Coordinates of C-alpha atoms and ligand atoms in Angstrom, one line a residue:
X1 CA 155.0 -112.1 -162.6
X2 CA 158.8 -112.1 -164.2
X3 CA 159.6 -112.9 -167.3
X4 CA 160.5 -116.4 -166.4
X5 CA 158.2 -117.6 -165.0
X6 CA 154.8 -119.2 -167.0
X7 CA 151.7 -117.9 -166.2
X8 CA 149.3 -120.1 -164.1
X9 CA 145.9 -119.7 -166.1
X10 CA 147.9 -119.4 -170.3
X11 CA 146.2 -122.6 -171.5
X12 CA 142.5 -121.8 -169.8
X13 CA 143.0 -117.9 -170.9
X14 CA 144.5 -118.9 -174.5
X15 CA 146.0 -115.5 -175.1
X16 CA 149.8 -116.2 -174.8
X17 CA 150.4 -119.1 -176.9
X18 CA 153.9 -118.5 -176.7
X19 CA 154.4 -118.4 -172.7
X20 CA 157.5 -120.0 -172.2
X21 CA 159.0 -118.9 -175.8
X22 CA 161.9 -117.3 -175.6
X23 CA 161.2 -113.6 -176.9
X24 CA 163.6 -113.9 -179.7
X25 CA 162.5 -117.6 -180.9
X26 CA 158.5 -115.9 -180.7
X27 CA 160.0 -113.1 -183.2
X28 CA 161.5 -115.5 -185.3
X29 CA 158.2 -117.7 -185.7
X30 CA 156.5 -114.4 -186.2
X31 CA 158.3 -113.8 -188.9
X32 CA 158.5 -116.9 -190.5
X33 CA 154.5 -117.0 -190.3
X34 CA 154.5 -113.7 -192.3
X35 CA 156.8 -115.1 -194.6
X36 CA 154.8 -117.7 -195.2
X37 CA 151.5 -115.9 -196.6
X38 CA 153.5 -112.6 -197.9
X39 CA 156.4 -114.5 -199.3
X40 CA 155.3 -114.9 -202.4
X41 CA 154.5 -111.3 -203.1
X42 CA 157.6 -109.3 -201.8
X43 CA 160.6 -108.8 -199.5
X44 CA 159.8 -109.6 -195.9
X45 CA 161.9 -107.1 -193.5
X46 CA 163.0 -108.6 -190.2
X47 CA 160.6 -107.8 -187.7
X48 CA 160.3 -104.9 -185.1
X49 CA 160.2 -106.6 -181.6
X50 CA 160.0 -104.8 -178.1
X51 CA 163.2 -104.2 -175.7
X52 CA 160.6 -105.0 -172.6
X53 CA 158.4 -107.3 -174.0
X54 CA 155.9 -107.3 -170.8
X55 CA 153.1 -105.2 -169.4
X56 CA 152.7 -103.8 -172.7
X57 CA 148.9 -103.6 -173.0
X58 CA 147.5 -100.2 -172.3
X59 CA 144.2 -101.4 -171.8
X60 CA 142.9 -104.2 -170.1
X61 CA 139.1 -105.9 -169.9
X62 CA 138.0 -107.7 -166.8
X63 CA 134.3 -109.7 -166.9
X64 CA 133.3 -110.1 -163.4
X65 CA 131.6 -113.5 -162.0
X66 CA 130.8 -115.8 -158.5
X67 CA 133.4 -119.0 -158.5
X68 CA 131.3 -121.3 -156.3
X69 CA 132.3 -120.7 -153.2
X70 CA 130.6 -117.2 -153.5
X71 CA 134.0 -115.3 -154.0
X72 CA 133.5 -112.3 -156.6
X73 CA 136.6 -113.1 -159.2
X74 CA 137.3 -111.8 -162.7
X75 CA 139.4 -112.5 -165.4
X76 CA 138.8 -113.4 -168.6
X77 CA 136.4 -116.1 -170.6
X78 CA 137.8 -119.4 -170.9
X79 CA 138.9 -119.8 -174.5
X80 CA 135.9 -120.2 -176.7
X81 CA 133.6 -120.5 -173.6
X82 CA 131.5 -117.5 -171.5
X83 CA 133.4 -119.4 -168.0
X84 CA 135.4 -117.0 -166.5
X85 CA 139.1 -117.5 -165.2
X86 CA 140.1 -115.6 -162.7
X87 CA 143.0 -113.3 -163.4
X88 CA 144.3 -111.2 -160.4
X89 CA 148.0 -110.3 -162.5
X90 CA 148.7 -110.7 -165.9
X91 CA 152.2 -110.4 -167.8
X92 CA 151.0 -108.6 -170.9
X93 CA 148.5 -106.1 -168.8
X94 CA 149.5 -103.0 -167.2
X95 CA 150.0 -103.7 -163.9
X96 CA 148.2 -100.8 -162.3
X97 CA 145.1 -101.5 -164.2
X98 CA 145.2 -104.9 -163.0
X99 CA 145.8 -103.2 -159.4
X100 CA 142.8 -101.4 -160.1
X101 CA 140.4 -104.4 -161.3
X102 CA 141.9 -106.0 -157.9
X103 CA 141.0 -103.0 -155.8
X104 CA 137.1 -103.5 -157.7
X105 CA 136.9 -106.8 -156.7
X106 CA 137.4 -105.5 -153.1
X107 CA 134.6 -103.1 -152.9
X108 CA 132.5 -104.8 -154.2
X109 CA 132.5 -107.0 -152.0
X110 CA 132.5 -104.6 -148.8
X111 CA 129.9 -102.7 -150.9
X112 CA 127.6 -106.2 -151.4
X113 CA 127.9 -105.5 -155.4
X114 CA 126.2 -108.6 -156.8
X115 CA 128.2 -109.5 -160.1
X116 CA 125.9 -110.2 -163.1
X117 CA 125.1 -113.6 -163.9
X118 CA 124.9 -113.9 -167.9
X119 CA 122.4 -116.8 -167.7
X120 CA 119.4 -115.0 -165.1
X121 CA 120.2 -111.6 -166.4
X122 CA 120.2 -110.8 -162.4
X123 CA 122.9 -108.5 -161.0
X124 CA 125.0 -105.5 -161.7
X125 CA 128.3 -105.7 -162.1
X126 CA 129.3 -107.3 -165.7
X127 CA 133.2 -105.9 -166.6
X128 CA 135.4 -103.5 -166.2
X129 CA 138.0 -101.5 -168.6
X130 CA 141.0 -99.6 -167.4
X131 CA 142.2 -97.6 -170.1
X132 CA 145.8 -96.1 -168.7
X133 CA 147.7 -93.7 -171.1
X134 CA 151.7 -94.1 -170.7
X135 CA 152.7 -90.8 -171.6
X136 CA 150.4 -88.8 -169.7
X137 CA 150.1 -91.2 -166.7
X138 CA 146.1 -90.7 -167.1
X139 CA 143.8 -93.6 -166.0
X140 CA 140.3 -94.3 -167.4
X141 CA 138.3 -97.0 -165.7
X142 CA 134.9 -97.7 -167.2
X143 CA 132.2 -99.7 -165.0
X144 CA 129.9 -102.0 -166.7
X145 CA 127.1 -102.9 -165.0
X146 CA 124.0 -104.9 -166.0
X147 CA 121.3 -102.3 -165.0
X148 CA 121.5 -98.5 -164.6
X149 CA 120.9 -98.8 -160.8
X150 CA 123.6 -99.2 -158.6
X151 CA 123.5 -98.4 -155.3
X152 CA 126.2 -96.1 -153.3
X153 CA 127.6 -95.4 -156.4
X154 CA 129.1 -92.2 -155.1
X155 CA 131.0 -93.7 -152.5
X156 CA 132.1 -96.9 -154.3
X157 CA 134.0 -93.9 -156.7
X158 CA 135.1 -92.3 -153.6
X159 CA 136.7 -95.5 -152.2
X160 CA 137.9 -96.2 -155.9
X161 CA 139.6 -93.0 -155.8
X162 CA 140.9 -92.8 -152.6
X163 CA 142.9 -96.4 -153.1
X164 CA 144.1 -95.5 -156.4
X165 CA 144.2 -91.5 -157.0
X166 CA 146.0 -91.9 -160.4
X167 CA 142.8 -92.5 -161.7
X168 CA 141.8 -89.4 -163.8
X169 CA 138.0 -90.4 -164.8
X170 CA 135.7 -93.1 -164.0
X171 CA 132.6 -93.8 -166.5
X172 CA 129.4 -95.8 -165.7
X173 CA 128.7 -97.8 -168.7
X174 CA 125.5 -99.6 -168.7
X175 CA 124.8 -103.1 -170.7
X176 CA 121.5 -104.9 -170.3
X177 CA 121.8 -107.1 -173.3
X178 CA 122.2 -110.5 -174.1
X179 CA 125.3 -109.9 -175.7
X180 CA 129.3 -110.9 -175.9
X181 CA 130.2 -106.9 -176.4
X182 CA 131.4 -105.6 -173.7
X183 CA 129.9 -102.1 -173.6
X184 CA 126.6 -101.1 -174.1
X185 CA 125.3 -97.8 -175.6
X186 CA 124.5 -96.0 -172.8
X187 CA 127.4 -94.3 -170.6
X188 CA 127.6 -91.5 -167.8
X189 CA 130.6 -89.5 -167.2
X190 CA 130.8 -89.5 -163.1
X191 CA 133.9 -88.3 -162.6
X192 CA 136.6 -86.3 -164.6
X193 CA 136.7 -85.3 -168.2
X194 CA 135.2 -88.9 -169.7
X195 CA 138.6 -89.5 -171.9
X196 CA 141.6 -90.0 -171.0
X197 CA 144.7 -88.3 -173.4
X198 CA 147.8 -90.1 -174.7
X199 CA 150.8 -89.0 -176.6
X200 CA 152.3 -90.7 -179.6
X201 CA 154.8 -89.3 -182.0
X202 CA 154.9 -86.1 -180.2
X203 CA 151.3 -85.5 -180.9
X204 CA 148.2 -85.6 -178.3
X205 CA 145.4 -87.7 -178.4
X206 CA 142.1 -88.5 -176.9
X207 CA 140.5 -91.1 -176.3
X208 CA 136.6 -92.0 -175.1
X209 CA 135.9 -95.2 -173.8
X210 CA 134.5 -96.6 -177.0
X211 CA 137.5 -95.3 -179.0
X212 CA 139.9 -97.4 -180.7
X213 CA 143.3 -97.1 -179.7
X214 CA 146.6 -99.4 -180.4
X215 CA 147.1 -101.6 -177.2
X216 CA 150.3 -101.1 -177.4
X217 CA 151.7 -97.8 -177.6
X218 CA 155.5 -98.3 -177.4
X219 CA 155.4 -100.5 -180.8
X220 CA 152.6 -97.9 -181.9
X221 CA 155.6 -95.7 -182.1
X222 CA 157.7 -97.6 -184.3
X223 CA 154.5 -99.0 -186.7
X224 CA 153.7 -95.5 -187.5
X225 CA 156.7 -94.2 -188.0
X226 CA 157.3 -97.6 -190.6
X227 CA 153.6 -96.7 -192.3
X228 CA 154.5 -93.0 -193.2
X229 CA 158.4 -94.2 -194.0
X230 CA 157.0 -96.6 -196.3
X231 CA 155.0 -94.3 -198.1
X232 CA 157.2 -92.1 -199.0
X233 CA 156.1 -88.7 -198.6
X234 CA 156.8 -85.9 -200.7
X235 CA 155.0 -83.2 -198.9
X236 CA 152.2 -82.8 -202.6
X237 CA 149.8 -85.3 -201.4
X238 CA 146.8 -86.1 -200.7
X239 CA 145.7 -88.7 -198.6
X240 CA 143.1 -90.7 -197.2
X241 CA 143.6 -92.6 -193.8
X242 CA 140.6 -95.3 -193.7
X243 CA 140.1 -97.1 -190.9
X244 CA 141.2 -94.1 -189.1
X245 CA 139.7 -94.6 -185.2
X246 CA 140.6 -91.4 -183.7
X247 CA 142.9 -90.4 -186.0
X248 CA 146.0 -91.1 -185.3
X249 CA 148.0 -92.0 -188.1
X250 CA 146.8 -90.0 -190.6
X251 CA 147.5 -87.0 -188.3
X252 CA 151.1 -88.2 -187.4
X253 CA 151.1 -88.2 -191.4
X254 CA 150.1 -84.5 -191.9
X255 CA 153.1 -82.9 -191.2
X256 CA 154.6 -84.7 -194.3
X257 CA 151.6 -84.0 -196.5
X258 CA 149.6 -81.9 -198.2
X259 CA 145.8 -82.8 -196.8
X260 CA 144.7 -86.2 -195.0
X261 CA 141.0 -87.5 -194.8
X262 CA 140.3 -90.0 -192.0
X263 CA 137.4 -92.2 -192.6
X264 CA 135.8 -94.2 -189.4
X265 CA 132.8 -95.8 -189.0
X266 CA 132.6 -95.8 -185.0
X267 CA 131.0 -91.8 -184.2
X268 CA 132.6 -91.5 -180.8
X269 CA 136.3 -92.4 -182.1
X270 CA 135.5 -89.3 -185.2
X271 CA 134.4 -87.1 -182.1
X272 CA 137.6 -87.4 -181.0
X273 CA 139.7 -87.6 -183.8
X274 CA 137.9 -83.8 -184.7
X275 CA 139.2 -83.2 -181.3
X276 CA 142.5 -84.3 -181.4
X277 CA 142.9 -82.3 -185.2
X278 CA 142.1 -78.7 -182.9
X279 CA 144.1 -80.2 -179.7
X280 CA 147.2 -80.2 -182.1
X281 CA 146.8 -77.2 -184.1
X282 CA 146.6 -79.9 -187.5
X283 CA 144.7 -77.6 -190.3
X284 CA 145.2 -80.1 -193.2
X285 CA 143.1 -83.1 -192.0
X286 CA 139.3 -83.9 -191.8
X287 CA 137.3 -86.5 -191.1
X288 CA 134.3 -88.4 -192.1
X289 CA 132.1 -90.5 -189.8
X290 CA 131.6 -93.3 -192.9
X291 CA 131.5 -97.1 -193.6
X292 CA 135.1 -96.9 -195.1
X293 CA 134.2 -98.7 -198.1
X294 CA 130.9 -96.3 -198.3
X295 CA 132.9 -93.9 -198.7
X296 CA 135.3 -95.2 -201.3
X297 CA 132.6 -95.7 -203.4
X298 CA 130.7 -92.3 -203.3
X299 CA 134.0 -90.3 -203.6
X300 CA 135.0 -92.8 -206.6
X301 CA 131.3 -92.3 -208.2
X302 CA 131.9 -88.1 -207.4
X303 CA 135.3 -87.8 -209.5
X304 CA 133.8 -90.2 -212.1
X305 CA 131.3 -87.2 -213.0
X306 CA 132.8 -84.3 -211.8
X307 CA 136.7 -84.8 -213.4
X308 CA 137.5 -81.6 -211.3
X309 CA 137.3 -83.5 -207.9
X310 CA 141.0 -84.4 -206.4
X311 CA 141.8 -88.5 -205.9
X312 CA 144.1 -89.6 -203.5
X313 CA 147.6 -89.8 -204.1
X314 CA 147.9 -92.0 -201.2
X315 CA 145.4 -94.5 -199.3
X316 CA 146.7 -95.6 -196.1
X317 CA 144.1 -98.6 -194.7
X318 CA 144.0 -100.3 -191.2
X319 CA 141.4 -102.5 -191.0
X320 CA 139.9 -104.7 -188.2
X321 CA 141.0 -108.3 -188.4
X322 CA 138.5 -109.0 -190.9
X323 CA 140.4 -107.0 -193.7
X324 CA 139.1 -104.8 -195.7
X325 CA 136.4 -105.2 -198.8
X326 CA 135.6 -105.5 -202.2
X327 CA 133.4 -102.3 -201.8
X328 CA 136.8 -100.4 -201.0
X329 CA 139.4 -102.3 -202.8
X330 CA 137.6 -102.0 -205.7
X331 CA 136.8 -98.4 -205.7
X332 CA 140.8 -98.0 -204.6
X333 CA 141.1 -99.1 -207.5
X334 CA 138.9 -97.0 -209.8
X335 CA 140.7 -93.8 -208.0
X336 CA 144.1 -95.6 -208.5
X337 CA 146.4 -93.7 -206.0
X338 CA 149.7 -94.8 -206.9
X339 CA 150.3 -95.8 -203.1
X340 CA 149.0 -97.9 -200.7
X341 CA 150.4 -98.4 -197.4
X342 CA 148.2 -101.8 -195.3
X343 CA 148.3 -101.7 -192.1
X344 CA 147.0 -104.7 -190.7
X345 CA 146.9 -107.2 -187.9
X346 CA 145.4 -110.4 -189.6
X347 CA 148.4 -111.0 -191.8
X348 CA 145.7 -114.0 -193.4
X349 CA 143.2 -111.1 -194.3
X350 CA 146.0 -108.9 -195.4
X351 CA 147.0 -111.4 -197.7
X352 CA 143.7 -112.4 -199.7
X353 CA 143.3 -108.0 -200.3
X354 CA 146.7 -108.2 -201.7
X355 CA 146.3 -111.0 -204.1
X356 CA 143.2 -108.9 -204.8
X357 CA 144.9 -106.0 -205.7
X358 CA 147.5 -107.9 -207.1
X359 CA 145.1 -109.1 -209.7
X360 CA 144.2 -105.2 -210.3
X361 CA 147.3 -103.9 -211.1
X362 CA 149.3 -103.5 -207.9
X363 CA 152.0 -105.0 -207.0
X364 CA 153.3 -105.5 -203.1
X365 CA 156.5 -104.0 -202.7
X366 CA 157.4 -104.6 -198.4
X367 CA 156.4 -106.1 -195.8
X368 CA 157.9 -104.9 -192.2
X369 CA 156.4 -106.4 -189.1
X370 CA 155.8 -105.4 -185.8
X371 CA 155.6 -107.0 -182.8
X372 CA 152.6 -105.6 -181.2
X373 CA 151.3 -108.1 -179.1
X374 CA 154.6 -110.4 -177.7
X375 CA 153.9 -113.6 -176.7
X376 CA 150.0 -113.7 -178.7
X377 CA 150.2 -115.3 -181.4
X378 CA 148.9 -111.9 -183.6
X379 CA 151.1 -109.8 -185.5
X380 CA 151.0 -106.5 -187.4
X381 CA 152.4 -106.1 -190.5
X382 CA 152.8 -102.4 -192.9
X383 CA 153.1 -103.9 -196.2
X384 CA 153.6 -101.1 -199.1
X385 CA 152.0 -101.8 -202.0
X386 CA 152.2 -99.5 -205.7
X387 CA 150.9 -99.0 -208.9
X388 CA 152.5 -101.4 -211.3
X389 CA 152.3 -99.0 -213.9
Ligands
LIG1 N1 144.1 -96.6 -187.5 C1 143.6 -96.6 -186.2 C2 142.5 -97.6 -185.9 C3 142.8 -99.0 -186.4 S1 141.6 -100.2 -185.8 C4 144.8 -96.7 -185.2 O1 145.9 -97.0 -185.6 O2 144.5 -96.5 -184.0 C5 140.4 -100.3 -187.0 C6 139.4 -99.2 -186.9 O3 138.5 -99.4 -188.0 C7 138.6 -99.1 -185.7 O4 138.6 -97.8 -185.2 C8 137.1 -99.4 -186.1 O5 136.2 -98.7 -185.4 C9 137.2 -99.0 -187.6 N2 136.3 -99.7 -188.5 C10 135.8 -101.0 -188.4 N3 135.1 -101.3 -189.5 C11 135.0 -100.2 -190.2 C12 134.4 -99.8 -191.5 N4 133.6 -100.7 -192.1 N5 134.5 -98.6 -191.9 C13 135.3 -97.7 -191.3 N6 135.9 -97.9 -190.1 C14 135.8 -99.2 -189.6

């Protein structure tokens, strides 16, 4: 699909709301958006937006379905609905993975792959996930399926493979709940390494199937390298990277810094964060597998009694789109670093943990968006924010 034109399924899928923007009048309302919540705190910088702002997304979900003619389609749930659209390209989405999700729609149906159906709880195959790394040109593609059964599985990966060799490994995920998440606990490596590895900021990564990892590595680029700008590095401190998913920024950050400790709550994601920290030769960073705000409170209740224990100089936070939480702000404050750098993509959440802190003696000092996800309506923001005293 070119840039012009305005995809057929936008208003069923809901995730474009600005197809048919022009790119720099999307940036612009961006902006203005951000303006309007972080306004009133601190300077706004004009926002970062892409050179190519299509086929950005590194990582694309398909859920699998019947239309009622019997065809197998997928695509993506209607907005606010559990109907599927069928999708067969998609502007944002990496066009290989798409190719990939088209090429699955295939066998499956030469392979007489029932799709599940969400309501009977009959079938096998729920979604699939292509991961694709940009750097490396490495392809994960993770097959959910509704029951651990699934018949010529070896030869549906043969066929896979031999229509799209790029891919580097294929993982059989299996979901049997009632549930909107797409993958379930259990998972089977059946072929290649079971990660797939990226590079960002010169520095390699891993990543599992169940791993966070910025959708949008290009703009990845340019948000880290705002985050550690922002914070002003000196090469003394210490820092804690909460929020960390497989440890990305905080190990990008090591190089100007004394010692970083990533905090993540999802176990597979500190897996490979421990393995990215050997993969790179980084000494100075560890990790905890932790509730972030858990962990703010135990090491803030630790240097309470023992006055010997080291506080963070810095605390660098990316939070899901829910924000962070009074657990964690208010132990942030108890250790007071004298810098906080937010990373967030829910400038509304980002806003009520800054008036927080705001309240608690920090003050906002910058905001610089990034256009992570053109043409959605989300947008990331770094916002600095210091010690007023
Ligand atoms: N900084 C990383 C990840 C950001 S996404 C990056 O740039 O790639 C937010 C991360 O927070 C996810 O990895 C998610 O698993 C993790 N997370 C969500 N809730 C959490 C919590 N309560 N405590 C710690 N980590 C959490």
């Amino acid at each position: 699909m070119s840039k012009a034109e305005v995809c057929p399924v936008h208003k069923k899928c809901g995730g474009c709301r600005y197809q048919g923007v022009p790119y720099e009048e999307q940036l612009k309302i961006k902006e203005k958006m951000v303006g309007k919540l972080m306004g009133k705190y601190c300077k706004i910088y004009p926002i970062a937006g892409m050179e190519n702002p299509i086929h950005y997304r590194n990582k694309v979900h398909a859920v699998f379905d019947r239309d009622r003619k019997g065809n197998i389609i997928s695509g993506v749930y209607k907005e606010g609905t559990h109907q599927v659209i069928p999708v067969e390209s998609c502007m944002i989405e990496d066009v290989l993975a798409d190719e990939i999700i088209g090429t699955i729609r295939k066998l499956a149906k030469s392979f007489k792959i029932k799709t599940y159906d969400e309501d009977t709880g009959y079938g096998l195959l729920r979604h699939v996930l292509v991961k694709r790394a940009f750097a490396t040109g490495q392809v994960m593609v993770v097959i959910v399926t509704g029951s651990p059964v699934f018949p010529s599985r070896n030869n549906f990966v043969k066929a896979l493979l031999k229509e799209h060799p790029q891919v580097t490994t294929i993982i059989h995920n299996i979901n049997d709940k009632r549930t909107s998440m797409v993958l379930g606990e259990r998972e089977k490596v059946i072929y290649g390494k079971g990660y797939i590895e990226d590079i960002l900021c010169g520095k390699k990564f891993r990543i599992s199937a169940k791993s966070f990892y910025q959708v949008n590595p290009v703009q990845t680029e340019v948000l880290y390298k705002k985050a550690i700008e922002a914070a002003g590095f000196t090469g003394k401190e210490y820092v804690i990277d909460a929020y960390c998913g497989i440890g990305t920024i905080g190990m990008v950050a090591s190089d100007y810094v004394d010692s970083v400790v990533g905090v993540e709550l999802n176990r597979d994601a500190v897996r490979d964060a421990i393995g990215n920290a050997k993969a790179n030769n980084i000494k100075n960073v560890r990790f905890v597998c932790d509730d972030a705000g858990k962990f703010m409170v135990k090491l803030a209740a630790v240097a309470h009694r023992d006055k010997s224990v080291r506080l963070p100089d810095v605390v660098l936070m990316d939070p899901p789109r829910s924000g962070s939480d009074e657990a964690f702000l208010s132990s942030l404050v108890k250790m007071g670093p004298k810098t906080v750098v937010y990373v967030s993509c829910n400038p509304v959440t980002l806003e009520r943990d800054v008036k927080w802190l705001e309240k608690k003696g920090y003050k906002a000092k910058g905001v610089w968006p990034v256009d992570m996800f053109p043409f959605t309506e989300h947008t990331e923001c770094v916002t600095l924010i210091q010690k007023s005293n």
